[in-house]
Coordinates of C-alpha atoms in Angstrom, one line a residue:
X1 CA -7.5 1.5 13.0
X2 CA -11.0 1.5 11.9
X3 CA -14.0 0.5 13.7
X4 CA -15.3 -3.0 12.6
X5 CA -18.3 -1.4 10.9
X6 CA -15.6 1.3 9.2
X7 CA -13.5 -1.8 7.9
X8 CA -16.9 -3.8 6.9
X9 CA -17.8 -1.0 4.7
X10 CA -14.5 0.3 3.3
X11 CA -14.7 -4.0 2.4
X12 CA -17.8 -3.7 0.3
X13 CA -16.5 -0.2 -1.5
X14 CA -13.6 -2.0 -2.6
X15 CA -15.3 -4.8 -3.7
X16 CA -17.1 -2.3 -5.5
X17 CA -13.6 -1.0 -7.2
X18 CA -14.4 2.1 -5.8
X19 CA -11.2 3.6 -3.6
X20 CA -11.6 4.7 0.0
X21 CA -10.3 7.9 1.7
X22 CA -6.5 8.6 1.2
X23 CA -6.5 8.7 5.1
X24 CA -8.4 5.0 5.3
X25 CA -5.6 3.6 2.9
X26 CA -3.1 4.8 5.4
X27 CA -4.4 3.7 8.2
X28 CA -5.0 0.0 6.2
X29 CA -1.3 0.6 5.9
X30 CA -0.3 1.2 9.1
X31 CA -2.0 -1.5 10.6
X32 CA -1.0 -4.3 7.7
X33 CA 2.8 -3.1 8.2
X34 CA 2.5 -4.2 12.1
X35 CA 0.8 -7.5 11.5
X36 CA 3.8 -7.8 8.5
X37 CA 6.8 -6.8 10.6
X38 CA 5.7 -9.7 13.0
X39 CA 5.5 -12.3 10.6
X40 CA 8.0 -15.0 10.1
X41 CA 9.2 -14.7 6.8
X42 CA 8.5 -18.8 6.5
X43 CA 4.6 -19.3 7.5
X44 CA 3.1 -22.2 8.8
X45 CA -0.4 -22.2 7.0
X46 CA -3.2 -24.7 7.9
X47 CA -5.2 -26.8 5.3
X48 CA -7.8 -26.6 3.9
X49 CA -6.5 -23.5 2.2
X50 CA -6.9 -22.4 -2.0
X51 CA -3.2 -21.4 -3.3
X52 CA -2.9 -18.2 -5.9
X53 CA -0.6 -17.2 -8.0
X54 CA -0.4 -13.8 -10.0
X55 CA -3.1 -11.3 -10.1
X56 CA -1.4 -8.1 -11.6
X57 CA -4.3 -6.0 -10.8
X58 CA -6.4 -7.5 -13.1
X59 CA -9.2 -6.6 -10.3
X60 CA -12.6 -7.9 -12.3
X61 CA -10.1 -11.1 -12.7
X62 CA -9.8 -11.9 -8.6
X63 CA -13.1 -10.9 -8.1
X64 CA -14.2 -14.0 -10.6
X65 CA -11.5 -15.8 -8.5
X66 CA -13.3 -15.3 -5.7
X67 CA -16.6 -16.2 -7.2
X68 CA -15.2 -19.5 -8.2
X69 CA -13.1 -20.7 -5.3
X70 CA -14.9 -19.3 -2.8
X71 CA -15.6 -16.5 -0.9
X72 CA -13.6 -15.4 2.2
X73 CA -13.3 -15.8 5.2
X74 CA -15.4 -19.3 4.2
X75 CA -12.3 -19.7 2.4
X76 CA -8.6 -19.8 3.5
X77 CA -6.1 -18.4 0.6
X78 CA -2.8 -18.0 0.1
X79 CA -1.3 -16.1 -2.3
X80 CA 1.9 -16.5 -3.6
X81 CA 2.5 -12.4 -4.8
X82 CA 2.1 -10.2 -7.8
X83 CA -0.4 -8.4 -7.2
X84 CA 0.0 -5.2 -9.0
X85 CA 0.9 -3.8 -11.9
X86 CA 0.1 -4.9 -15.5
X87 CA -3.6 -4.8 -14.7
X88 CA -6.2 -1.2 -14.8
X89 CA -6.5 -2.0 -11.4
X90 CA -3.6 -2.3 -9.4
X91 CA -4.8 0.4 -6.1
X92 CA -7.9 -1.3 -5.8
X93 CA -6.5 -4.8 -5.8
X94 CA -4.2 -4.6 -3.5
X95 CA -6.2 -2.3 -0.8
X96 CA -9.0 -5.4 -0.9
X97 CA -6.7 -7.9 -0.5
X98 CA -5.3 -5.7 2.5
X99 CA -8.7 -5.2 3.9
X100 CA -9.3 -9.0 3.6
X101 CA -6.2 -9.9 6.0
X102 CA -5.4 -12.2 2.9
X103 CA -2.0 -12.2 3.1
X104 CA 4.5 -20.1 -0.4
X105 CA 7.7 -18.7 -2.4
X106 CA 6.8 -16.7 -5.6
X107 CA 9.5 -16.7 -7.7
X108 CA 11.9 -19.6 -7.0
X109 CA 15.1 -21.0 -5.1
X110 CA 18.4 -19.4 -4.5
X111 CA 22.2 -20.8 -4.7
X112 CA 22.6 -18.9 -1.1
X113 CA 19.6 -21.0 0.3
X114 CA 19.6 -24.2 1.1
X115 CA 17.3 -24.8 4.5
X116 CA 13.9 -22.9 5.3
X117 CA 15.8 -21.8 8.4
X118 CA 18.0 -19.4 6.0
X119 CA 14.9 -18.4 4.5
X120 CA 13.8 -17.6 8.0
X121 CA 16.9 -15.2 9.2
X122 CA 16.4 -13.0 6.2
X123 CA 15.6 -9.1 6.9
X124 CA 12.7 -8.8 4.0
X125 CA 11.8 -5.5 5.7
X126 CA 13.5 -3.4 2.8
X127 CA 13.8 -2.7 -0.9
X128 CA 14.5 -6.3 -2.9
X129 CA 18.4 -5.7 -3.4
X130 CA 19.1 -6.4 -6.9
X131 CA 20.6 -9.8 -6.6
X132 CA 21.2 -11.9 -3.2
X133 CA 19.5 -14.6 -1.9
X134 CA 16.0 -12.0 -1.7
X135 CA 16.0 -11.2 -5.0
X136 CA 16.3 -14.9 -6.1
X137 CA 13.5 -16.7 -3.6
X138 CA 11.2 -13.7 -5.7
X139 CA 12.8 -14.1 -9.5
X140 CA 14.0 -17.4 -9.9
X141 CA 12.4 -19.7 -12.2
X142 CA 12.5 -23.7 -13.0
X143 CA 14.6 -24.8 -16.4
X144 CA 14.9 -28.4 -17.6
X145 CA 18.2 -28.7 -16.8
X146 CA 20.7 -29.3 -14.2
X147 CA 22.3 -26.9 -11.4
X148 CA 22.2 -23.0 -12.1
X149 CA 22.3 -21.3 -15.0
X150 CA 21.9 -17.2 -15.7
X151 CA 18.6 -15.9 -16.3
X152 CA 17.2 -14.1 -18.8
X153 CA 15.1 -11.9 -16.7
X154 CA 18.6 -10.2 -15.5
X155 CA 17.5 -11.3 -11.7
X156 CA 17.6 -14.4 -10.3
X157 CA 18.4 -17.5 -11.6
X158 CA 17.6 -20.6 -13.3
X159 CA 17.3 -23.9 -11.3
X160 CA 17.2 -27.4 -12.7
X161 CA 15.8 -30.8 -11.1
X162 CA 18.5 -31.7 -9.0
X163 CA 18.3 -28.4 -7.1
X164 CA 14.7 -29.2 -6.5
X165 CA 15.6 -32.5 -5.3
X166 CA 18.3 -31.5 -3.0
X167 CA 16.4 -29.0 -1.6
X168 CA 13.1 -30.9 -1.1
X169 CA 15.3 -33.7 0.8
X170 CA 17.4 -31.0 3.1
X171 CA 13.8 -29.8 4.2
X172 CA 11.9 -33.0 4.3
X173 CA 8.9 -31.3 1.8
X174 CA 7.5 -32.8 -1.1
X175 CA 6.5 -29.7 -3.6
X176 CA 7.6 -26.1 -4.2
X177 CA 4.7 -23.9 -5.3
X178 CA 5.3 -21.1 -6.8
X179 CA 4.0 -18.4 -9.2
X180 CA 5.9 -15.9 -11.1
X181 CA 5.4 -17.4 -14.8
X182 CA 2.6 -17.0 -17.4
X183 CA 1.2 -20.3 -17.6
X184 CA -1.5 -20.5 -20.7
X185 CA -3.0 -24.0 -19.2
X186 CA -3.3 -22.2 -15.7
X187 CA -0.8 -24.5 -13.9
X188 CA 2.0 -26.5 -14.9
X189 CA 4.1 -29.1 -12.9
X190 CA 8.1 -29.2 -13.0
X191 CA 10.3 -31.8 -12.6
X192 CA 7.9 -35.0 -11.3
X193 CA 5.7 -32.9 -10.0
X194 CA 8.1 -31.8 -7.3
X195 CA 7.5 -28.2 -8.8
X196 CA 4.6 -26.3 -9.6
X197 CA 3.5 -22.9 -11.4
X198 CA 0.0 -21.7 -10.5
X199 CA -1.0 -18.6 -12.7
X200 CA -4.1 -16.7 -11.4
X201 CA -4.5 -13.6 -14.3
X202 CA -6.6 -14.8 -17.0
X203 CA -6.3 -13.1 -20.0
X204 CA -3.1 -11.7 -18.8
X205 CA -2.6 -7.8 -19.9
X206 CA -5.9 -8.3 -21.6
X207 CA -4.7 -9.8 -24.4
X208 CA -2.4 -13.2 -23.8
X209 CA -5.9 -15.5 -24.3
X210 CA -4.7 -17.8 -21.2
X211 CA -7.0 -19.2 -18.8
X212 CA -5.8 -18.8 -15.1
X213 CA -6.1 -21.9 -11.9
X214 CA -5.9 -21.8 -8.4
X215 CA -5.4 -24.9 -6.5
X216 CA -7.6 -26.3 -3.5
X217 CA -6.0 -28.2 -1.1
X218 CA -7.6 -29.7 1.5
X219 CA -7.4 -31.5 4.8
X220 CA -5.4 -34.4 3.7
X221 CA -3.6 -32.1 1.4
X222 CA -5.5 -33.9 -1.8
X223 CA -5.0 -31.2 -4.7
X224 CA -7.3 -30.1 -6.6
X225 CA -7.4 -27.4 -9.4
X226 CA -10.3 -24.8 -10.5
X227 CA -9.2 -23.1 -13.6
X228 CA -11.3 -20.1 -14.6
X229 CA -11.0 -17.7 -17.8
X230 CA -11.3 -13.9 -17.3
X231 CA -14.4 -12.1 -15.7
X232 CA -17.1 -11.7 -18.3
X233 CA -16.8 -7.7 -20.0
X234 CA -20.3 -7.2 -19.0
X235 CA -18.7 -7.8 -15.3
X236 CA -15.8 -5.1 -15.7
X237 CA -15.9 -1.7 -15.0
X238 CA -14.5 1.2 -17.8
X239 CA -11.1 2.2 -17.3
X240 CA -10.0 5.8 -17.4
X241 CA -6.5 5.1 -17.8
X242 CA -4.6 4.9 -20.6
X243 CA -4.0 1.5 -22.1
X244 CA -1.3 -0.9 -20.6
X245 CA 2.7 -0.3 -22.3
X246 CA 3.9 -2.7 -24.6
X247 CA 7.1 -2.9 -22.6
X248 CA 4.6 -4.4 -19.5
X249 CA 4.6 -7.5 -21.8

């Protein structure tokens, strides 16, 4: 891996949304796949620490995230997935949160899960299969209604309030956080606030006119929500791609 100085400056180039070397980006790789592979697949993260959901490259987006919550390492974030695709910026996004070592459940629960300890035994070092208890923790979403239903997105399922609850009890937690769903307010809770959406990509595709939120917590695990709206176009930097597909939406 790089020197120190090496990884301080490819840092500030990204921040810059300009790419390092093809060789840099491999070795940034290389050395995020070991720290990965040794991860548990359930992490124990400390508090204080700012929760985020969807980014979808929208790079101008996180860097006003940043501006807002906080900049790192002064602070601790989590987020929840999404990072690509969607956005102008998807390379550069991902490479800076890589650089970062910034590295919750994004999509939802699963009818094969019921403990954290399942979650655990899980071999997430592969493609997501296209249904299994994977695909669901990353494609579910919440419904208001009860037990599981089929869901529209082809993958995953729907899960209603008593799911929540019986999984929340069986685990001894209080809240599911989770990403995953455009959320126009910036954050929305589910079921008595046992559930809740965090949606980080304001102005999602550059055209959905949402605002986007992050949530703080801190030591005592007190909750607090900064919502932001989308990097100023003054801020952003010219594409030279071609405009995002329809089908994206």
């Amino acid at each position: 891996m790089a020197e120190i100085s090496d990884l301080d400056r490819q840092i500030e180039q990204l921040r810059r949304c300009e790419l390092i070397k093809e060789s840099e980006v491999k070795a940034l790789c290389a050395k995020a796949r070991e720290i990965l592979v040794e991860e548990s697949n359930v992490q124990r993260v400390d508090s204080p620490v700012t929760v985020c959901g969807d980014i979808h490259g929208q790079f101008y987006d996180l860097k006003e995230l940043f501006r807002v919550g906080g900049d790192v390492p002064e602070t601790n974030y989590l987020f929840m997935g999404d990072f690509v695709d969607r956005g102008f910026y998807s390379v550069e996004t991902f490479l800076l949160l890589l650089a970062l070592k910034i590295f919750c459940v994004h999509g939802g629960l699963s009818p094969s899960i019921q403990t954290l300890d399942q979650i655990r035994t899980i071999d997430r070092k592969q493609e997501v299969p296209h249904d299994g208890p994977m695909c669901d923790l990353l494609w579910s979403d919440p419904e208001d209604t009860t037990g599981w239903g089929v869901s529209p997105r082809g993958a995953g399922y729907l899960f209603g309030s008593d799911v929540v609850a019986q999984f929340n009890a069986a685990n001894d937690i209080d809240m599911i956080c989770r990403a995953h769903q455009l959320v126009m307010e910036g954050y929305k809770w589910h079921f008595n606030e046992t559930v809740l959406t965090v949606w980080s990509a304001p102005n999602y595709c550059y055209r959905c006119g949402n605002v986007a939120a992050i949530l703080e917590l801190d030591e005592h695990l007190q909750k607090d929500f900064i919502i932001f709206e989308a990097a100023p176009q003054e801020t952003r930097g010219i594409p030279s791609k071609k405009p995002v597909a329809d089908y994206f939406l």
